[in-house]
Short mmCIF file of C-alpha atoms in Angstrom, two decimals:
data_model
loop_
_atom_site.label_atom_id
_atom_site.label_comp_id
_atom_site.label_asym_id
_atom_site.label_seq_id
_atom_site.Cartn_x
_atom_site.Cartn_y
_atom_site.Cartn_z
CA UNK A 1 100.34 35.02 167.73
CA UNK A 2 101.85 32.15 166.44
CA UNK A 3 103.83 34.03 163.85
CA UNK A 4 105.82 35.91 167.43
CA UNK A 5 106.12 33.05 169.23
CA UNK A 6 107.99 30.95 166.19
CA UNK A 7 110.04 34.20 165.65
CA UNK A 8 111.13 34.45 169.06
CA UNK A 9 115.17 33.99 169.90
CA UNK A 10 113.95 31.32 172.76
CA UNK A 11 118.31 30.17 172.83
CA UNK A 12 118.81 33.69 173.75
CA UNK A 13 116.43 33.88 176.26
CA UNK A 14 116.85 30.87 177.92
CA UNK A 15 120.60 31.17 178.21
CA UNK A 16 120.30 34.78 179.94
CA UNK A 17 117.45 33.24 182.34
CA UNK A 18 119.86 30.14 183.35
CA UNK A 19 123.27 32.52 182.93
CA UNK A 20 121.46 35.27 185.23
CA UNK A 21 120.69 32.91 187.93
CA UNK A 22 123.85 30.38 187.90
CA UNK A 23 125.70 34.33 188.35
CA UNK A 24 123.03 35.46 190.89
CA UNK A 25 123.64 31.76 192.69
CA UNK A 26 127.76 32.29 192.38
CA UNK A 27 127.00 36.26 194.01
CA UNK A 28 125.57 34.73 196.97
CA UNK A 29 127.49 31.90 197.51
CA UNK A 30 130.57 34.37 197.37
CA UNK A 31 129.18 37.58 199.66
CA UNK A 32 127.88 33.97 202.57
CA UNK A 33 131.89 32.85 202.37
CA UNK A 34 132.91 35.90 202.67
CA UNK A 35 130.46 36.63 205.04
CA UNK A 36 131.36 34.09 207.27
CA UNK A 37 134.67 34.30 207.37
CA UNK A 38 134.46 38.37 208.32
CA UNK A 39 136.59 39.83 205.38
CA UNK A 40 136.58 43.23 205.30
CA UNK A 41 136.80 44.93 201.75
CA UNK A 42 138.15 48.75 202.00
CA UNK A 43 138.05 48.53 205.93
CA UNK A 44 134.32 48.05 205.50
CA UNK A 45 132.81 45.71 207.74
CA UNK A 46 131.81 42.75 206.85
CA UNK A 47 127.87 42.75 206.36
CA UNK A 48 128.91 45.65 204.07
CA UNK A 49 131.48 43.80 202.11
CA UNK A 50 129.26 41.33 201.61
CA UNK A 51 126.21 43.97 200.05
CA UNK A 52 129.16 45.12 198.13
CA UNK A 53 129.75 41.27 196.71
CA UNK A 54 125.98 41.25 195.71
CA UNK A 55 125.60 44.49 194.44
CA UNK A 56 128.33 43.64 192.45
CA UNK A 57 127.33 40.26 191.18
CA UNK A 58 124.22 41.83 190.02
CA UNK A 59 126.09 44.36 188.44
CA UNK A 60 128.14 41.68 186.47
CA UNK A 61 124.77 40.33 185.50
CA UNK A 62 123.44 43.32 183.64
CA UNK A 63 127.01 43.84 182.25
CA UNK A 64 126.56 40.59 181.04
CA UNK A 65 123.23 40.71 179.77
CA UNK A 66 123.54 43.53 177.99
CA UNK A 67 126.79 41.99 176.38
CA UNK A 68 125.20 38.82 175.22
CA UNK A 69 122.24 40.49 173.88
CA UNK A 70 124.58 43.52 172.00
CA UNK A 71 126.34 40.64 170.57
CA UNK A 72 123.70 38.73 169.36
CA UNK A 73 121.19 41.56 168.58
CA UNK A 74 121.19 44.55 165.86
CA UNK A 75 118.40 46.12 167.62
CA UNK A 76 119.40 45.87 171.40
CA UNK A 77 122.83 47.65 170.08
CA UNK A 78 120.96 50.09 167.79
CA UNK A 79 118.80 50.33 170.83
CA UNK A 80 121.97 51.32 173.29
CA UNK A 81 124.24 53.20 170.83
CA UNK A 82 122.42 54.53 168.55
CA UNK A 83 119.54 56.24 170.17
CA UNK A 84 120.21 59.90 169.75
CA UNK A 85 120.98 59.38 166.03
CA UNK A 86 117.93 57.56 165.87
CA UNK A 87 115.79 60.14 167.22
CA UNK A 88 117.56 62.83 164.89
CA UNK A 89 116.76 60.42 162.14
CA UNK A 90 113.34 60.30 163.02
CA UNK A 91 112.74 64.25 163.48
CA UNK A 92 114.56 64.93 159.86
CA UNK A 93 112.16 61.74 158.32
CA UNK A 94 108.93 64.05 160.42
CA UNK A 95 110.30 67.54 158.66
CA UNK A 96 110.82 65.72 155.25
CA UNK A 97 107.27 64.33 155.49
CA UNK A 98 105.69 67.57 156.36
CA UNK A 99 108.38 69.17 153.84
CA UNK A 100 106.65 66.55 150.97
CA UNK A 101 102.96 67.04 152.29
CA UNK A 102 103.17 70.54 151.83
CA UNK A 103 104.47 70.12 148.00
CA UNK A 104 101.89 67.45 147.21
CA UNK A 105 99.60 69.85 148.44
CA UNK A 106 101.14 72.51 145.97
CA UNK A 107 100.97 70.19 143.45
CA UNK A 108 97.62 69.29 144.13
CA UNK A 109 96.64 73.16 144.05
CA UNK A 110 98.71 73.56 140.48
CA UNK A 111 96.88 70.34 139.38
CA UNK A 112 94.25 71.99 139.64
CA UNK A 113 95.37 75.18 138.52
CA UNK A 114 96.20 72.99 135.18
CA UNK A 115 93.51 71.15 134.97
CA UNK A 116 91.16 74.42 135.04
CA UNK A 117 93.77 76.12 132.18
CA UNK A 118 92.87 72.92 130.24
CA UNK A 119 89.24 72.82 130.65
CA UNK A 120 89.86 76.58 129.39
CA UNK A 121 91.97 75.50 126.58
CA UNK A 122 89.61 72.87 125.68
CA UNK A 123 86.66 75.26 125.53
CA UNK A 124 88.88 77.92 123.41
CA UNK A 125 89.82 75.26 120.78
CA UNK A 126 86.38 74.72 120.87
CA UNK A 127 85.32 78.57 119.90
CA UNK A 128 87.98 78.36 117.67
CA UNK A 129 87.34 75.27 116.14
CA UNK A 130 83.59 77.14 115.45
CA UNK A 131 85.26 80.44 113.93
CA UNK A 132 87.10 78.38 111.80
CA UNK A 133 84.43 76.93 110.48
CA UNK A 134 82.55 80.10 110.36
CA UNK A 135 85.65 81.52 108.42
CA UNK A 136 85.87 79.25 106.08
CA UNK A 137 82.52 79.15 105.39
CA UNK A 138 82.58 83.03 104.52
CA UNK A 139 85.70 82.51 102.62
CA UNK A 140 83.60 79.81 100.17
CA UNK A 141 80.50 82.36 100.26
CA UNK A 142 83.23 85.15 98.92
CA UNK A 143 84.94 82.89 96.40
CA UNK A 144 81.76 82.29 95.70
CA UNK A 145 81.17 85.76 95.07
CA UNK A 146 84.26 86.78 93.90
CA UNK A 147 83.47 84.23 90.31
CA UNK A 148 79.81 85.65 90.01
CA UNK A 149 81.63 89.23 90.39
CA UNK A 150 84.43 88.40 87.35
CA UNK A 151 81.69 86.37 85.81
CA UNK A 152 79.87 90.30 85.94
CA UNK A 153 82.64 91.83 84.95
CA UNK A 154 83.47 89.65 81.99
CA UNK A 155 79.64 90.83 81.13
CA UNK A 156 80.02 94.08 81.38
CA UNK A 157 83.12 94.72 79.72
CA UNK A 158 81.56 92.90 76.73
CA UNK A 159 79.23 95.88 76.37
CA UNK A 160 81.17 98.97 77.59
CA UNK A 161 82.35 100.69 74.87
CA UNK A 162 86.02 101.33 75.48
CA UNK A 163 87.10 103.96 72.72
CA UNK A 164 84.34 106.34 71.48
CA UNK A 165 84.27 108.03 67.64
CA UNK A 166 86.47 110.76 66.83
CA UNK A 167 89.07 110.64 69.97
CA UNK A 168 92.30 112.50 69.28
CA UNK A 169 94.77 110.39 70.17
CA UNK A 170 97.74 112.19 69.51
CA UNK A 171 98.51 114.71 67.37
CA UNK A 172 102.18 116.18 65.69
CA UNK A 173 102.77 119.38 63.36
CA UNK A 174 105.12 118.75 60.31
CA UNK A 175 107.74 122.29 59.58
CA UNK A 176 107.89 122.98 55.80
CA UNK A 177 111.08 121.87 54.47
CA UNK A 178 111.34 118.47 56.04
CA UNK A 179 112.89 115.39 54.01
CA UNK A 180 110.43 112.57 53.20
CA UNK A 181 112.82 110.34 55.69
CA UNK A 182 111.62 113.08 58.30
CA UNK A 183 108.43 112.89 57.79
CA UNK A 184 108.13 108.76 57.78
CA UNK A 185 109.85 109.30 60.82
CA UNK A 186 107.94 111.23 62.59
CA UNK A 187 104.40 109.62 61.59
CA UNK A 188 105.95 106.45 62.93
CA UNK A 189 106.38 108.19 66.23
CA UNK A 190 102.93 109.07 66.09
CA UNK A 191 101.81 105.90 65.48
CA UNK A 192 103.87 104.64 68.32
CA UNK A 193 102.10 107.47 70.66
CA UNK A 194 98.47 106.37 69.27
CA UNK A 195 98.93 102.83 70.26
CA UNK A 196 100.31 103.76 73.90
CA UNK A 197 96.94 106.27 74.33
CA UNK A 198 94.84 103.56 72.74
CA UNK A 199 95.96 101.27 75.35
CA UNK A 200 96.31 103.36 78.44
CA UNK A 201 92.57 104.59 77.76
CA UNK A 202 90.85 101.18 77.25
CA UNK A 203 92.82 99.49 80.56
CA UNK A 204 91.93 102.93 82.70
CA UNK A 205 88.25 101.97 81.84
CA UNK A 206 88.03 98.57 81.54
CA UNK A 207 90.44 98.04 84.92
CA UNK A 208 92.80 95.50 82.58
CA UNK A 209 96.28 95.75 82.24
CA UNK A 210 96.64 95.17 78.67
CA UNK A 211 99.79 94.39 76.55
CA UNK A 212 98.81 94.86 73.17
CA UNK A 213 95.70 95.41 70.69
CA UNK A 214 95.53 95.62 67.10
CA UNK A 215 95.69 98.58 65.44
CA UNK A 216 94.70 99.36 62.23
CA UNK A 217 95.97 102.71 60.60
CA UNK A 218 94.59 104.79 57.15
CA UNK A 219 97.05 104.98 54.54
CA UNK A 220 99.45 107.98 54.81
CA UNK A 221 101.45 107.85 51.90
CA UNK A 222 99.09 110.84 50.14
CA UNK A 223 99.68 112.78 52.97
CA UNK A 224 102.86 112.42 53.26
CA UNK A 225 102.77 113.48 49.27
CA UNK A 226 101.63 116.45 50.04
CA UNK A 227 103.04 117.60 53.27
CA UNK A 228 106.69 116.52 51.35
CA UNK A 229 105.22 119.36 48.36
CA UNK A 230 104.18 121.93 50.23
CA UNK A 231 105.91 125.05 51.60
CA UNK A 232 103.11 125.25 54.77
CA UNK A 233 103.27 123.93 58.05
CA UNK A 234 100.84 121.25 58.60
CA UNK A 235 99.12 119.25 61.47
CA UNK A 236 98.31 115.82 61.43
CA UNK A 237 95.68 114.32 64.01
CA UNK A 238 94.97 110.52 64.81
CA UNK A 239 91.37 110.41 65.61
CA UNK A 240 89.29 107.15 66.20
CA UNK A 241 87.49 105.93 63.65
CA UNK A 242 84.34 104.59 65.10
CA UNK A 243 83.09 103.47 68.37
CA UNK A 244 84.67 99.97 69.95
CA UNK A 245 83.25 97.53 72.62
CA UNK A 246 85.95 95.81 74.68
CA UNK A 247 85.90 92.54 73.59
CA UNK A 248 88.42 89.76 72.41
CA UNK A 249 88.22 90.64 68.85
CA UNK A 250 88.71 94.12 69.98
CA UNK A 251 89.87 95.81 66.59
CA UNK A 252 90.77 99.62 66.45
CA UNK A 253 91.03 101.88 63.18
CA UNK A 254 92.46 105.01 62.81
CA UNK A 255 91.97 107.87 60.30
CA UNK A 256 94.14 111.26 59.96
CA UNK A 257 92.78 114.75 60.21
CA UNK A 258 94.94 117.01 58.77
CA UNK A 259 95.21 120.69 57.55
CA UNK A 260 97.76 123.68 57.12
CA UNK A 261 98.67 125.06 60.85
CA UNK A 262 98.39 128.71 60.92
CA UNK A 263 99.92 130.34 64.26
CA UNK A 264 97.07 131.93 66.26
CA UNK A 265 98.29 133.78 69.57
CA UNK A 266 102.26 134.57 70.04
CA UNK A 267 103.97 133.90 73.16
CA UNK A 268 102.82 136.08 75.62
CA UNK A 269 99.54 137.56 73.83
CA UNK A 270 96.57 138.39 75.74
CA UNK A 271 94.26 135.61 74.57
CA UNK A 272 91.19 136.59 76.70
CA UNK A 273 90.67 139.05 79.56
CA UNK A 274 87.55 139.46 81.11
CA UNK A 275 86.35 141.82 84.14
CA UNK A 276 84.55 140.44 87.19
CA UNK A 277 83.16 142.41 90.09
CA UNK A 278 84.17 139.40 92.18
CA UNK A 279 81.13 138.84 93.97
CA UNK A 280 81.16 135.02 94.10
CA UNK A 281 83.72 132.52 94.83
CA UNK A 282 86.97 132.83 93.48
CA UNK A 283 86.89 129.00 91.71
CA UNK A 284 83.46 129.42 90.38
CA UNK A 285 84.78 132.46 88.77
CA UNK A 286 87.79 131.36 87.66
CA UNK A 287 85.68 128.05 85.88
CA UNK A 288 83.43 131.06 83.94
CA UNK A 289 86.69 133.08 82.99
CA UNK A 290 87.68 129.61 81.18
CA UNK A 291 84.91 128.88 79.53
CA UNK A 292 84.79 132.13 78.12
CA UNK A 293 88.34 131.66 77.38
CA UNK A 294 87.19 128.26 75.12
CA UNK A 295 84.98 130.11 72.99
CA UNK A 296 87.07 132.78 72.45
CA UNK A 297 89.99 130.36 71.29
CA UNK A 298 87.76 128.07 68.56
CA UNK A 299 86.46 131.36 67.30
CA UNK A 300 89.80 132.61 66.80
CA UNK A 301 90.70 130.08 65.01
CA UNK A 302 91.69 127.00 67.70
CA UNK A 303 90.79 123.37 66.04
CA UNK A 304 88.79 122.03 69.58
CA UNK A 305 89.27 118.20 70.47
CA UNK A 306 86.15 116.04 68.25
CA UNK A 307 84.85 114.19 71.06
CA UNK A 308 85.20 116.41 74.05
CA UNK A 309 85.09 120.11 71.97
CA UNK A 310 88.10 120.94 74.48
CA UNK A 311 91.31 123.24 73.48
CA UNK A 312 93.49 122.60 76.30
CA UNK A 313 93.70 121.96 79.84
CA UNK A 314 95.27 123.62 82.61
CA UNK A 315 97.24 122.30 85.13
CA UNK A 316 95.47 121.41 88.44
CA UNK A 317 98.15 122.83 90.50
CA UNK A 318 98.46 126.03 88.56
CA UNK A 319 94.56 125.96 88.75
CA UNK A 320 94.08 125.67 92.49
CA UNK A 321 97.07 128.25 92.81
CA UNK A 322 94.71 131.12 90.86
CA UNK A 323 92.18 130.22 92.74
CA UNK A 324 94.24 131.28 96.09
CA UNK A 325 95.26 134.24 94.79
CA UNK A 326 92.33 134.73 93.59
CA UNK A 327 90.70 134.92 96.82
CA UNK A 328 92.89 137.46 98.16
CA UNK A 329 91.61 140.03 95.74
CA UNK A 330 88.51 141.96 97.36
CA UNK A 331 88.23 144.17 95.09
CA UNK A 332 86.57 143.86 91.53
CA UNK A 333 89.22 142.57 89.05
CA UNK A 334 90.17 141.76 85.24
CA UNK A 335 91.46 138.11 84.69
CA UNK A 336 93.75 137.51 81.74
CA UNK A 337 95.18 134.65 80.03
CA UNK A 338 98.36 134.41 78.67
CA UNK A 339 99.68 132.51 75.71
CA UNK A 340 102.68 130.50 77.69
CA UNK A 341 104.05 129.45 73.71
CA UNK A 342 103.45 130.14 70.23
CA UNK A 343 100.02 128.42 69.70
CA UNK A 344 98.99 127.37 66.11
CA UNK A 345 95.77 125.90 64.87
CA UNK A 346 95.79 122.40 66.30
CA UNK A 347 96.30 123.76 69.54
CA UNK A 348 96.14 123.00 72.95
CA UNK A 349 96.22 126.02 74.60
CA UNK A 350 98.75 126.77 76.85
CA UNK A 351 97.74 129.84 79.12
CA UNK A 352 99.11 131.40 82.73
CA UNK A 353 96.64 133.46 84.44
CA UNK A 354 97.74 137.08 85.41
CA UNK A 355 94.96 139.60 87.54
CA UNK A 356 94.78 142.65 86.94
CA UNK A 357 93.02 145.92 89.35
#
């Protein structure tokens, strides 16, 4: 209360009180003279002039009272002037409130909207925090695995053996008449085709890409003696000398087979035909036509591969393609095979297969 009263303009108000009344005083001193003396204002009488003198005395007074307090008051002008604009004010200050209410309450919604996707990330960081862990906890079990599984390995390819007795590991024929340059020559390239065979046969089994492994080969210099003396055509064969586990020490020796090569069949020579009434499938006839066809060749004279007794091999392609045609016969049929080349003692055989009603 005290805090109003101490703040109050009391100047102000005490000058319009005493300014108000010393006017009010002057108004009806005037509108008596004038009433007395009966002057007329307008052609008015005079009771009426003098209303007129009061009404506009008190008139004067509110003029002035409003002037005084416009001049010495921000509000009371604000208050006169400015009232619309103040109103307008206030109504765009009421939209911009409900304007701001309505996006705190949309932000209040998407705060919670975030807070929710948060929780959610928090729980899926979580889960994956857990199959990370899980993860790499497998991946230490599989290394784990992955060592005892070389460690295995290592073992086993310890004992396999890699190259077995008596392999032919490649194989050339030598034409009478050849120079003794010739025939270095050429049992260096065989050499050079042994250690290739010797290599791509051990890594095929022992799943190891190897570079190089020592090779030991039997002297050829008496067989070179006599192939360089002699009017026949020979064959020379590089065979395996013994049996060889994979190892680091891994140490392979090689001995020559050799003997005069004789020609057997002549290009395009029936080297087996065979009839078949072609009442079973046309492969599993075809694989007893070939068989047939093996013993037929190492009794005519065919030298047959040491370790595997084979004398050729036919193309899978060309197999499969016999077979089809094969099974378009109905009728009972005579199979023959073909020398495709001259074929001489060392072999392989080289056969196309031709039917025949």
């Amino acid at each position: 209360m005290w805090r109003y009263i101490s703040g109050t303009n009391w100047l102000l108000i005490l000058g319009l009180i005493f300014g108000s009344a010393g006017l009010a005083i002057l108004g009806d001193i005037l509108g008596l003279k004038y009433g007395k003396k009966r002057i007329s204002l307008f052609g008015l009488r005079p009771k009426y002039t003098s209303r007129i003198i009061t009404a506009l005395t008190g008139a004067i007074i509110a003029v002035g009272i409003l002037g005084i307090m416009s001049a010495f008051s921000q509000d009371v002008r604000t208050a006169l002037f400015g009232m619309k604009y103040i109103q307008q004010q206030i109504y765009d200050l009421q939209l911009q409130l409900i304007q701001s209410r309505e996006i705190e309450e949309k932000s209040r919604i998407s705060l919670d909207l975030t807070g929710f996707e948060l929780n959610s990330l928090k729980n899926n960081k979580l889960i994956l925090e857990q199959e990370k862990n899980d993860l790499e906890t497998n991946l230490k079990f599989m290394r784990e695995e992955s060592e005892q599984l070389k460690q295995d390995l290592k073992s086993m390819r310890s004992q396999v053996i890699a190259l077995n007795a008596n392999v032919l590991l490649a194989q050339t024929n030598f034409d009478p008449g050849m120079t003794r340059e010739q025939i270095i020559y050429k049992f260096d390239d065989l050499k050079q085709q042994v250690r290739l065979n010797i290599l791509a046969r051990i890594s095929q089994l022992t799943f190891t890409r190897l570079r190089d492994i020592p090779v030991e080969f039997e002297s050829e210099q008496n067989l070179i003696n006599i192939i360089a003396n002699s009017e026949n055509r020979y064959y020379v064969r590089a065979l395996s000398d013994e049996n060889y586990t994979y190892g680091e020490n891994m140490h392979v020796k090689i001995k020559w087979n050799y003997g005069i090569s004789n020609i057997i069949y002549n290009e395009g020579d029936a080297i087996y035909r065979k009839f078949f009434k072609n009442d079973i499938n046309a492969e599993e006839t075809l694989h007893i036509f070939l068989r047939g066809l093996k013993t037929q060749a190492i009794a005519d004279g065919i030298l047959p591969e040491p370790s595997t007794n084979n004398v050729g091999t036919m193309d899978g392609e060309e197999f499969f393609s016999s077979v089809e045609m094969l099974s378009e016969i109905d009728s009972p049929v005579i199979i023959n095979a073909i020398a495709s080349r001259d074929i001489y003692t060392e072999g392989p055989i080289e056969i196309y297969i031709l039917f025949e009603d």
